Amino acid sequence: MAPSFDWWAKQSHRGTPVVVKMENPNWSMVELEGPSEEDFLITTESPGSGRARDKGHRDGKNAKQLTWVLLLKAHRAAGCLTSIAAAMFSLAAAIRRRVSSGQTDSEDADNDQVAGCREKENPTVKTRFYFCIRMFLWLSVFLLGFEVVAFYKGWHLGAPHFEFQLQSLWATPLGFKGMFDWIYSRWVWVRVEYLGPLLQFLANACTVLFLIQSLDRLILCLGCLWIRLKKIKPVAKQDESDKDLESGENNGYFPMVLIQIPMCNEKEVYQQSIAAVCNLDWPKSKFLIQILDDSDDPTTQLLIKEEVHKWQQEGAHIAYRHRVIRDGYKAGNLKSAMNCSYVKDYEFVAIFDADFQPNPDFLKRTVPHFKDNEEVGLVQARWSFVNKDENLLTRLQNVNLAFHFEVEQQVNGLFINFFGFNGTAGVWRIKALEDAGGWLERTTVEDMDIAVRAHLKGWKFVFLNDVECQCELPESYEAYRKQQHRWHSGPMQLFRLCLPDIIRAEISFGKKFNLIFLFFLLRKLILPFYSFTLFCIILPMTMFIPEAELPSWVVCYIPATMSFLNILPAPKSFPFIVPYLLFENTMSVTKFNAMISGLFQLGSAYEWVVTKKSGRSSEGDLVSLVEKEPKHQRGVSVPNLKEMEEEILQQEQKASRKKHNRIYTKELALAFLLLTASARSLLSAQGIHFYFLLFQGISFLLVGFDLIGEQVE
């Protein structure tokens, strides 16, 4: 009796289906069926012939299935190649547009915005650093050609009897075969006797600094891990009368709070910040909002005045201030506002930049930490970002800032009660500001300046990692580059000015050591110094002077480990760990230039440019704008939405014509330097060094052509 195959027929499709789905929607789904019931039928033919026929039939179907799978895989590979080719064509087109536009970082296309917010830079100082990079580039190109010729002549370290051949030429000056052989032998002698030891000493020194900084980073990460395991966090003191925070009665802790929002030509974001601050959940009679407008654009001034007037009519305690003499940038603006006569009636001051949007409960979660703790001078909240997923540049910034707040600020705040004030999203005790000497305009990092002086006076700081304030990240490389220049030149200015005060201050030796060595030298000076010199100068030079070398663990393993630790506070960014490592080394040229400018008081150290904002709202803002009905007030005309939309569209079109992507000459010069060194490393068969130099050179190339961040067509 033949076996039954009824169970097979219960399936919707006979056989074992193999479904292959193509990513390209132009391809359809193909089903490859396994053996059907007919393949198992037993006929009356001889056993030998039946088995042969069945075997041939199954082999034919298996071959057919294999052919289909191979074809589909070939189609998929072709699709990938097509995508790569399209991406390369797009990349080439973007590079061609950059080159044809001719806009470089030496040109200032935003003079209208920058003129009122920074000092003019000395062009001689600006080109000095670029000249040094070009010198290294041309030297590397010359040495590469020299080494290629020597390689094909047999003059390389891997050649047999190289040392014997070299010694014989040195012993007999007239024994060389040609002029090139004699020149190359002398060049090798100079390398061995002078250049190699010097470069190896510099490499070892930078490696030691690198290890010290990596150890500091590891200790901070261990401190953050301990905080998480023990669930340590600052806790505000409360009594029974403070528990009902929703009531506006005076039995709760509601001290007088002054809120300041400094601005300068930031018409994209002023509405968001003003609306967020006016909606703070705090008794109206207990806080006053100061809009400190330093704008030199009459249109922006008018728009901000109208927004303030609108909120005044809705009952908010808000005042508009505009300086006639705008000296001192942000520090001068804040100093001028603190000189108002009514400031003496307030106990605390909260500061928000123009793009920051505090939650309604911000004051209720920060101000209570001052209660019954007269030593606390500052309560700092962390930042969150509404546009962290906008492009690759914002994702990489989010990694850096997540580590800064989650690890650096939190660990320093809990264990030593000191960290650098972030300039915004913080609440100061006004008494602490006055005790520290108030705002000073001597540097471009007024926030760090006031924090250091307050710490020297004995005030303690509290960092709240669970209180977030939304803001924006720079979406263009130009804006990010200028921001980083200010953030890294200012600390070196401040270090020169504060060092005598730190030495003379009546604080413990541990606090002095933390301020001088850890806060300033290690994290503000050594980090950009070794990042640039070790990976952008010394490593390429070791390819042309192989007598000095960097081990693989310095080039690859420790940087990868440090990048892994840096990315832990932002776990969703793990796919970007390699771009993050390369981009951090790429940014080292900007940070190193800024550090040198601030340390030696060069022209660019006083550069102040307001970071460009895009005006992106959070989802909560958009929902509230949709749900909120317009209030018709007497004496106020209802705006025409169509006219407003047309005006906004015209402004955006006008702004887009001004915006453009640039070519960054220093980054391009370093890109070609690293690519030249990677080509030289092939002659020495240095595997990991070649790949690092190659990808780092490509990273510099992409940044040099401004292909990271916002793209303007």
XYZ file of C-alpha atoms in Angstrom:
713
model
C 0.000 0.000 0.000
C 1.348 3.342 -0.977
C 2.056 5.752 1.850
C -0.399 8.581 2.456
C 0.595 12.197 1.909
C -2.635 13.844 3.075
C -0.757 15.927 5.695
C 1.228 17.592 2.891
C -1.961 18.656 1.120
C -3.125 20.633 4.158
C -0.596 23.336 3.375
C -1.703 26.247 1.234
C 1.278 25.631 -1.040
C 2.807 22.274 -1.787
C 6.407 21.701 -0.864
C 8.657 23.766 1.305
C 8.341 27.391 0.155
C 11.421 29.582 -0.027
C 10.489 33.244 -0.301
C 13.102 35.802 -1.285
C 12.048 39.424 -0.935
C 14.007 42.060 -2.818
C 14.654 45.470 -1.248
C 14.143 47.137 -4.617
C 10.357 47.517 -5.154
C 10.767 46.997 -8.902
C 11.439 43.288 -8.283
C 8.568 40.949 -7.516
C 8.433 38.142 -4.972
C 9.464 34.750 -6.253
C 8.430 31.483 -4.632
C 10.556 28.426 -5.030
C 8.577 25.261 -4.252
C 10.107 22.158 -2.794
C 9.289 18.599 -3.925
C 5.624 18.038 -4.667
C 3.504 14.876 -4.243
C 4.285 13.723 -7.775
C 7.934 13.459 -6.846
C 7.076 10.707 -4.372
C 4.750 8.594 -6.592
C 5.887 4.974 -7.012
C 5.320 3.468 -10.439
C 5.501 -0.103 -11.698
C 8.766 0.423 -13.502
C 11.872 -1.336 -12.399
C 13.398 -0.063 -9.149
C 16.644 0.914 -10.765
C 15.093 3.016 -13.521
C 12.647 4.689 -11.089
C 15.368 5.665 -8.641
C 17.469 7.036 -11.467
C 14.579 9.075 -12.849
C 13.627 10.412 -9.375
C 17.197 11.293 -8.618
C 17.587 13.104 -11.927
C 14.320 14.968 -11.369
C 15.324 16.058 -7.846
C 18.787 17.067 -9.009
C 17.208 19.137 -11.762
C 14.890 20.929 -9.322
C 17.710 21.517 -6.837
C 19.859 22.960 -9.593
C 16.954 25.163 -10.667
C 16.452 26.428 -7.110
C 20.147 27.118 -6.705
C 20.155 29.002 -10.005
C 17.234 31.171 -8.868
C 18.886 31.942 -5.526
C 22.158 32.858 -7.205
C 20.341 35.066 -9.683
C 18.458 36.853 -6.925
C 21.646 37.367 -4.951
C 23.275 38.740 -8.071
C 20.356 41.154 -8.506
C 20.711 42.264 -4.912
C 24.449 42.800 -5.311
C 23.777 44.766 -8.481
C 21.314 46.928 -6.551
C 23.925 47.598 -3.862
C 26.494 48.504 -6.480
C 23.985 50.809 -8.128
C 23.300 52.529 -4.792
C 27.010 52.919 -4.126
C 27.544 54.295 -7.613
C 24.668 56.762 -7.140
C 26.099 57.858 -3.794
C 29.531 58.361 -5.350
C 28.037 60.408 -8.187
C 26.143 62.535 -5.644
C 29.329 62.975 -3.645
C 31.271 63.993 -6.739
C 28.524 66.438 -7.721
C 28.571 68.008 -4.247
C 32.350 68.370 -4.355
C 32.117 69.918 -7.812
C 29.559 72.438 -6.507
C 31.843 73.346 -3.606
C 34.824 73.866 -5.890
C 32.840 75.836 -8.469
C 31.323 78.122 -5.801
C 34.792 78.995 -4.533
C 33.542 79.856 -1.023
C 36.204 79.074 1.584
C 36.454 79.485 5.329
C 38.641 82.547 4.823
C 35.661 84.476 3.519
C 32.992 85.849 5.816
C 29.639 85.635 4.093
C 27.650 86.652 7.144
C 29.101 90.067 7.786
C 25.711 91.547 8.566
C 25.148 89.132 11.425
C 28.709 88.862 12.635
C 29.642 92.531 12.564
C 27.812 93.351 15.760
C 28.786 90.201 17.644
C 32.549 89.758 17.267
C 35.806 91.586 16.861
C 37.686 91.640 13.601
C 40.380 89.016 13.401
C 43.942 89.658 12.294
C 44.342 87.921 8.885
C 48.071 87.380 9.497
C 47.338 85.390 12.650
C 44.557 83.479 10.898
C 46.819 82.179 8.100
C 49.784 81.250 10.282
C 48.383 77.896 11.346
C 47.289 77.081 7.793
C 50.809 77.820 6.518
C 52.285 75.243 8.933
C 49.829 72.583 7.745
C 50.636 73.316 4.092
C 54.347 73.027 4.831
C 53.825 69.534 6.277
C 51.653 68.622 3.281
C 54.213 69.595 0.624
C 56.969 67.924 2.620
C 54.977 64.691 2.759
C 54.266 64.790 -0.988
C 57.953 65.281 -1.743
C 58.981 62.485 0.620
C 56.370 60.145 -0.853
C 57.824 60.585 -4.352
C 61.312 60.184 -2.937
C 60.389 56.970 -1.124
C 58.586 55.494 -4.141
C 61.695 55.919 -6.286
C 63.846 54.465 -3.516
C 61.472 51.520 -3.109
C 61.786 50.479 -6.746
C 65.568 50.858 -6.497
C 65.630 48.458 -3.544
C 66.254 51.129 -0.898
C 63.711 50.186 1.745
C 63.911 48.751 5.226
C 62.554 45.405 4.159
C 65.132 44.841 1.435
C 67.756 42.074 1.945
C 71.204 43.189 3.088
C 69.913 46.782 3.462
C 72.094 47.582 6.487
C 75.195 46.042 4.903
C 74.591 47.985 1.696
C 74.057 51.207 3.607
C 77.186 50.794 5.736
C 79.318 50.077 2.698
C 78.175 53.280 1.030
C 78.873 55.301 4.153
C 82.352 53.761 4.453
C 83.279 54.521 0.809
C 81.993 57.953 -0.222
C 82.930 57.291 -3.845
C 81.444 53.825 -3.917
C 77.894 54.714 -4.781
C 76.412 53.920 -8.157
C 74.635 57.218 -8.685
C 73.700 60.525 -7.151
C 70.297 59.261 -5.981
C 71.850 56.382 -4.051
C 74.183 58.738 -2.252
C 71.395 61.250 -1.422
C 69.107 58.529 -0.136
C 71.845 56.998 2.006
C 72.498 60.395 3.592
C 68.753 60.894 4.133
C 68.538 57.560 5.943
C 71.528 58.525 8.061
C 69.836 61.821 9.072
C 66.680 59.893 9.916
C 68.496 57.378 12.072
C 70.727 59.855 13.900
C 68.492 62.912 14.371
C 64.903 62.842 13.118
C 63.975 59.379 14.328
C 64.924 59.884 18.005
C 63.308 63.327 18.096
C 60.058 62.114 16.570
C 60.027 59.042 18.818
C 60.436 61.290 21.876
C 57.483 63.429 20.792
C 55.431 60.312 20.079
C 56.225 58.865 23.509
C 55.375 62.150 25.228
C 52.026 62.395 23.457
C 51.343 58.736 24.207
C 51.894 59.376 27.930
C 49.489 62.337 27.808
C 47.037 60.173 25.912
C 47.187 57.456 28.573
C 46.750 59.988 31.402
C 43.704 61.493 29.725
C 42.286 58.025 29.021
C 42.756 57.112 32.694
C 40.883 60.249 33.725
C 38.077 59.346 31.342
C 37.952 55.804 32.724
C 37.762 57.059 36.331
C 34.875 59.353 35.411
C 33.035 56.440 33.800
C 33.571 54.292 36.896
C 32.205 57.122 39.029
C 29.128 57.339 36.812
C 28.668 53.564 37.084
C 28.856 53.783 40.880
C 26.209 56.538 40.860
C 23.900 54.376 38.780
C 24.407 51.252 40.855
C 23.834 53.081 44.148
C 21.114 55.317 42.620
C 22.727 58.426 44.080
C 21.093 61.757 43.244
C 20.760 65.179 44.891
C 17.596 65.411 46.989
C 15.997 68.719 47.903
C 14.918 69.301 51.469
C 11.140 69.489 51.912
C 8.770 69.806 54.810
C 5.040 69.226 55.019
C 4.199 72.708 53.760
C 6.213 72.143 50.565
C 4.523 68.963 49.420
C 1.535 70.741 47.887
C 3.511 72.519 45.188
C 0.475 73.017 42.971
C -1.053 75.544 45.352
C 0.036 79.131 44.978
C -0.146 79.894 48.682
C 2.764 81.438 50.514
C 3.137 78.469 52.858
C 5.161 76.695 50.136
C 8.768 77.504 49.216
C 8.358 80.125 46.500
C 11.192 82.652 46.750
C 11.539 85.565 44.357
C 13.169 84.456 41.094
C 14.505 86.658 38.307
C 14.568 85.005 34.868
C 16.914 86.318 32.185
C 16.924 85.465 28.454
C 19.865 87.100 26.636
C 19.462 87.354 22.860
C 21.363 88.678 19.860
C 19.730 88.597 16.399
C 17.989 85.274 17.096
C 14.609 85.819 15.494
C 14.232 82.113 14.697
C 13.811 81.054 18.337
C 12.687 84.007 20.456
C 9.002 83.008 20.426
C 9.689 79.492 21.701
C 11.861 80.568 24.632
C 9.607 83.449 25.695
C 6.498 81.252 25.564
C 8.189 78.461 27.533
C 9.377 80.825 30.292
C 6.031 82.630 30.536
C 4.311 79.264 31.086
C 6.503 78.272 34.059
C 4.498 76.840 36.949
C 5.404 79.425 39.575
C 3.339 82.115 41.294
C 3.115 85.087 38.928
C 3.977 87.543 41.669
C 7.123 85.594 42.536
C 9.121 85.895 39.313
C 10.022 88.486 36.703
C 11.226 87.771 33.163
C 13.903 89.964 31.580
C 14.289 89.796 27.793
C 17.835 91.075 27.267
C 17.933 91.908 23.566
C 21.316 92.805 22.095
C 20.096 92.626 18.497
C 21.313 95.255 16.066
C 18.698 94.292 13.472
C 15.697 96.680 13.744
C 13.287 94.046 12.419
C 14.353 91.532 15.053
C 14.041 94.158 17.784
C 10.513 94.999 16.671
C 9.441 91.347 16.569
C 10.758 90.684 20.077
C 9.106 93.839 21.438
C 5.758 92.775 19.986
C 6.115 89.292 21.492
C 6.882 90.780 24.927
C 3.922 93.151 24.616
C 1.623 90.238 23.756
C 2.612 88.313 26.880
C 2.346 91.446 29.036
C -1.293 91.757 27.961
C -1.842 88.137 28.962
C -0.680 88.896 32.493
C 2.941 87.770 32.436
C 5.507 89.762 34.420
C 7.948 90.353 31.596
C 10.190 93.293 30.679
C 12.124 94.149 27.515
C 15.640 95.608 27.733
C 17.836 96.769 24.865
C 21.337 98.150 25.367
C 22.452 101.220 23.481
C 26.147 100.499 24.106
C 26.577 96.750 23.544
C 29.984 96.002 25.055
C 31.117 92.715 26.536
C 28.877 90.386 24.510
C 26.734 88.102 26.692
C 28.606 88.920 29.912
C 28.076 92.638 29.363
C 24.402 92.037 28.659
C 23.892 90.061 31.887
C 25.953 92.546 33.907
C 23.844 95.434 32.670
C 20.624 93.633 33.605
C 21.877 92.858 37.128
C 22.443 96.582 37.722
C 18.701 97.283 37.661
C 17.403 98.682 40.937
C 14.683 96.059 41.366
C 17.162 93.129 41.302
C 17.716 93.572 45.058
C 14.179 92.255 45.634
C 15.052 88.854 44.143
C 16.962 85.979 45.730
C 17.702 83.809 42.700
C 18.263 84.298 38.969
C 17.581 81.683 36.285
C 19.329 82.068 32.923
C 18.174 80.623 29.602
C 19.675 81.141 26.161
C 17.346 82.124 23.349
C 16.840 78.571 22.049
C 16.133 76.936 25.429
C 12.645 75.785 26.360
C 12.323 74.868 30.058
C 9.486 72.600 31.168
C 6.735 74.195 33.290
C 8.029 72.505 36.458
C 11.643 73.660 35.965
C 11.693 76.085 38.912
C 9.842 73.672 41.194
C 12.500 71.028 40.585
C 15.570 73.271 40.863
C 14.899 76.069 43.375
C 14.071 73.729 46.341
C 17.711 72.548 46.335
C 18.689 75.958 47.735
C 16.396 75.665 50.747
C 18.182 75.305 54.108
C 21.498 74.952 52.246
C 23.185 78.332 52.243
C 26.390 76.906 50.737
C 24.746 76.068 47.390
C 25.344 78.801 44.848
C 24.286 77.103 41.584
C 21.819 74.443 40.483
C 22.448 73.275 36.904
C 20.064 71.206 34.756
C 21.141 69.059 31.807
C 20.330 69.759 28.180
C 18.195 67.725 25.811
C 18.019 68.334 22.086
C 15.015 68.616 19.794
C 17.088 68.035 16.643
C 19.612 65.390 17.735
C 18.555 63.084 14.855
C 18.513 65.785 12.168
C 21.764 64.734 10.457
C 25.066 62.996 11.143
C 26.603 66.119 12.663
C 23.848 66.494 15.276
C 24.064 62.785 16.141
C 27.794 63.070 16.809
C 27.291 66.209 18.889
C 24.668 64.402 20.936
C 27.252 61.711 21.791
C 29.704 64.303 23.095
C 27.187 66.293 25.108
C 25.486 63.201 26.527
C 28.856 62.129 27.946
C 29.522 65.668 29.200
C 26.305 65.845 31.213
C 25.794 62.196 32.152
C 29.396 61.568 33.212
C 31.507 64.699 33.652
C 28.969 67.087 35.156
C 27.159 64.492 37.256
C 30.313 62.914 38.725
C 31.983 66.246 39.488
C 28.777 67.651 40.954
C 28.199 64.733 43.316
C 31.764 64.053 44.448
C 33.460 67.469 44.524
C 30.502 69.915 44.249
C 32.148 71.771 41.369
C 31.731 71.827 37.601
C 31.718 74.422 34.867
C 28.501 76.389 34.575
C 26.997 75.692 31.135
C 25.854 79.299 30.681
C 22.163 78.431 30.505
C 19.490 76.202 32.075
C 20.847 77.018 35.530
C 19.684 78.883 38.638
C 22.140 81.061 40.575
C 21.864 82.440 44.071
C 22.291 86.178 43.479
C 24.369 86.444 46.646
C 26.859 83.949 45.167
C 27.121 85.979 41.948
C 27.805 89.159 43.878
C 30.303 87.434 46.178
C 32.237 86.126 43.154
C 32.488 89.606 41.646
C 29.602 89.482 39.188
C 29.785 89.017 35.435
C 33.078 90.011 33.796
C 33.690 90.640 30.097
C 37.337 89.573 30.099
C 36.843 86.245 28.242
C 34.435 84.614 25.806
C 33.461 81.991 28.428
C 31.778 84.175 31.019
C 29.898 81.139 32.375
C 33.098 79.241 33.236
C 34.665 82.418 34.593
C 31.899 83.064 37.143
C 31.840 79.367 38.121
C 35.582 79.272 38.883
C 35.460 82.503 40.897
C 32.430 81.296 42.874
C 34.182 77.989 43.591
C 37.230 79.859 44.896
C 34.881 81.668 47.297
C 33.659 78.348 48.692
C 30.259 78.040 46.987
C 28.969 74.557 46.123
C 27.229 73.480 42.919
C 24.441 70.947 42.378
C 23.871 69.162 39.065
C 20.452 67.613 38.352
C 20.768 64.927 35.715
C 17.024 64.179 35.784
C 15.944 67.764 35.048
C 16.183 68.470 31.323
C 15.835 71.649 29.314
C 15.276 71.391 25.586
C 17.443 73.292 23.128
C 18.950 73.064 19.642
C 22.204 71.694 18.283
C 24.021 73.485 15.445
C 22.993 71.766 12.227
C 25.720 73.171 9.983
C 29.421 72.537 10.297
C 30.133 76.260 10.006
C 28.038 77.050 13.101
C 29.433 74.096 15.049
C 33.004 75.022 14.148
C 32.623 78.593 15.411
C 30.940 77.369 18.586
C 33.782 74.930 19.315
C 36.375 77.613 18.640
C 34.818 79.818 21.316
C 34.409 76.921 23.757
C 38.114 75.947 23.486
C 39.816 79.352 23.224
C 37.930 80.871 26.156
C 39.132 78.360 28.791
C 42.752 79.049 27.884
C 42.143 82.793 28.236
C 40.553 82.143 31.602
C 43.400 79.877 32.721
C 45.952 82.640 32.152
C 43.834 85.083 34.134
C 42.746 82.788 36.974
C 45.992 80.906 37.681
C 47.348 83.492 40.180
C 43.967 83.662 41.932
C 43.785 79.857 42.190
C 47.275 79.664 43.707
C 46.501 82.407 46.272
C 42.982 81.153 47.079
C 42.271 79.849 50.589
C 41.052 76.453 49.470
C 42.415 72.948 49.980
C 45.316 71.575 47.954
C 42.991 68.959 46.435
C 40.678 71.640 45.042
C 43.648 73.566 43.631
C 44.980 70.379 42.010
C 41.551 69.637 40.533
C 41.203 73.135 39.098
C 44.709 73.487 37.673
C 45.567 69.975 36.516
C 42.249 68.231 35.839
C 39.815 71.019 34.964
C 42.112 73.258 32.913
C 45.284 71.432 31.858
C 44.083 67.869 31.278
C 40.561 68.425 29.910
C 40.981 71.801 28.228
C 44.625 71.880 27.046
C 46.093 68.369 26.858
C 43.080 66.769 25.151
C 43.093 68.939 21.982
C 46.912 69.088 22.006
C 47.590 65.355 21.848
C 44.582 64.635 19.595
C 45.958 66.918 16.916
C 49.688 66.367 17.269
C 49.565 62.589 17.817
C 47.024 61.522 15.197
C 47.302 64.319 12.614
C 51.021 65.181 12.627
C 53.182 62.587 14.413
C 51.430 59.499 13.042
C 51.704 60.623 9.368
C 55.338 61.630 9.919
C 56.213 58.177 11.282
C 55.298 56.788 7.867
C 58.115 58.848 6.301
C 60.465 58.390 9.260
C 59.932 54.703 10.095
C 62.696 54.761 12.723
C 60.003 56.252 14.990
C 56.832 54.258 15.375
C 53.503 54.210 17.145
C 52.297 50.806 18.351
C 48.962 49.470 17.160
C 47.357 49.751 20.603
C 47.927 53.521 20.543
C 46.533 53.903 17.040
C 43.544 51.587 17.297
C 42.694 49.791 20.515
C 42.776 52.549 23.142
C 40.983 55.133 20.925
C 38.305 52.542 20.143
C 37.902 51.776 23.859
C 37.630 55.458 24.755
C 35.069 56.002 22.001
C 33.104 53.053 23.367
C 33.089 54.636 26.840
C 32.108 58.027 25.431
C 29.163 56.574 23.574
C 27.749 54.620 26.537
C 25.521 57.504 27.781
C 23.906 57.602 24.307
C 23.353 53.891 23.541
C 21.241 54.597 20.452
C 24.341 56.091 18.832
C 26.368 52.850 18.876
C 26.094 52.440 15.064
C 28.021 55.725 14.790
C 30.986 54.744 16.955
C 33.459 54.652 14.044
C 32.303 57.991 12.532
C 32.438 59.453 16.041
C 36.073 58.393 16.527
C 37.094 59.799 13.141
C 35.107 63.015 13.573
C 36.606 63.747 16.985
C 40.099 63.555 15.479
C 38.906 65.732 12.602
C 37.635 68.404 14.989
C 41.012 68.407 16.754
C 42.399 70.864 14.183
C 39.747 73.454 15.148
C 40.134 72.792 18.877
C 43.938 72.909 18.711
C 43.859 76.193 16.796
C 41.420 77.657 19.330
C 43.488 76.414 22.276
C 46.674 77.998 20.914
C 44.811 81.258 20.173
C 43.463 81.470 23.712
C 46.696 80.434 25.408
C 48.844 83.007 23.590
C 46.157 85.702 23.270
C 46.109 85.679 19.470
C 43.545 87.552 17.386
C 41.048 84.728 16.955
C 40.860 84.209 20.738
C 38.399 87.111 20.958
C 36.168 85.826 18.192
C 32.520 85.755 19.258
C 29.829 84.549 16.873
C 26.279 83.807 17.970
C 25.522 80.173 17.116
C 22.973 79.971 14.313
C 19.597 78.507 15.223
C 17.016 76.848 12.983
C 14.015 77.428 15.246
C 12.874 73.819 15.503
C 10.084 73.249 18.011
C 9.578 70.185 20.145
C 6.531 67.984 19.697
C 5.012 69.456 22.837
C 5.308 72.964 21.437
C 3.637 71.944 18.192
C 0.745 70.253 20.021
C 0.201 73.250 22.272
C 0.211 75.599 19.306
C -2.425 73.499 17.560
C -4.654 73.145 20.631
C -4.332 76.730 21.809
C -7.073 79.000 20.463
C -6.165 82.573 19.581
C -7.306 85.132 22.127
C -9.072 88.141 20.660
C -8.082 91.126 22.727
C -9.342 94.615 22.566
C -7.085 96.925 20.648
C -5.147 94.072 19.080
C -5.842 93.065 15.504
C -6.137 89.411 14.590
C -3.166 88.452 12.408
C -3.732 87.398 8.832
C -2.342 83.872 8.652
C -1.871 83.925 4.893
C 0.101 87.148 5.028
C 2.236 85.764 7.860
C 2.941 82.574 5.907
C 3.940 84.557 2.834
C 6.222 86.782 4.899
C 7.868 83.781 6.576
C 8.343 82.103 3.189
C 9.985 85.226 1.777
C 12.301 85.433 4.775
C 13.277 81.763 4.408
C 13.985 82.207 0.693
C 16.070 85.280 1.418
C 17.991 83.432 4.133
C 18.577 80.405 1.898
C 20.151 82.620 -0.746
C 22.650 83.873 1.820
C 23.478 80.439 3.206
C 25.962 78.218 1.465
C 28.377 75.387 2.113
C 32.055 76.219 2.212
C 35.447 74.664 1.573
C 37.680 74.439 4.657
C 41.291 74.752 3.599
C 42.965 73.501 6.788
C 40.847 70.347 6.847
C 41.517 69.682 3.151
C 45.259 70.165 3.593
C 45.263 67.682 6.479
C 43.162 65.265 4.416
C 45.760 65.176 1.647
C 48.547 64.905 4.240
C 46.937 61.827 5.815
C 46.112 60.234 2.452
C 49.704 60.769 1.335
C 50.930 59.118 4.544
C 48.550 56.193 4.005
C 50.032 55.680 0.541
C 53.527 55.712 2.069
C 52.475 53.137 4.686
C 51.812 50.642 1.881
C 55.542 50.565 1.156
C 56.187 49.460 4.740
C 53.240 47.046 4.848
C 51.777 48.599 8.021
C 48.221 47.285 8.040
C 46.373 49.005 10.888
C 48.226 52.274 10.312
C 47.219 52.268 6.648
C 43.520 51.782 7.379
C 43.512 54.390 10.132
C 45.258 56.982 7.959
C 43.040 56.174 4.994
C 39.728 56.525 6.822
C 40.920 59.500 8.845
C 42.008 61.190 5.614
C 38.605 60.511 4.066
C 36.967 61.967 7.186
C 39.010 65.157 6.842
C 38.126 65.235 3.145
C 34.381 65.056 3.830
C 34.588 67.762 6.463
C 36.841 69.904 4.274
C 34.210 69.911 1.537
C 31.467 70.576 4.134
C 29.658 67.329 3.358
C 28.731 66.736 6.991
C 25.822 68.600 8.521
C 23.302 70.824 6.796
C 23.501 70.866 2.991
C 22.362 73.965 1.109
C 21.430 73.384 -2.510
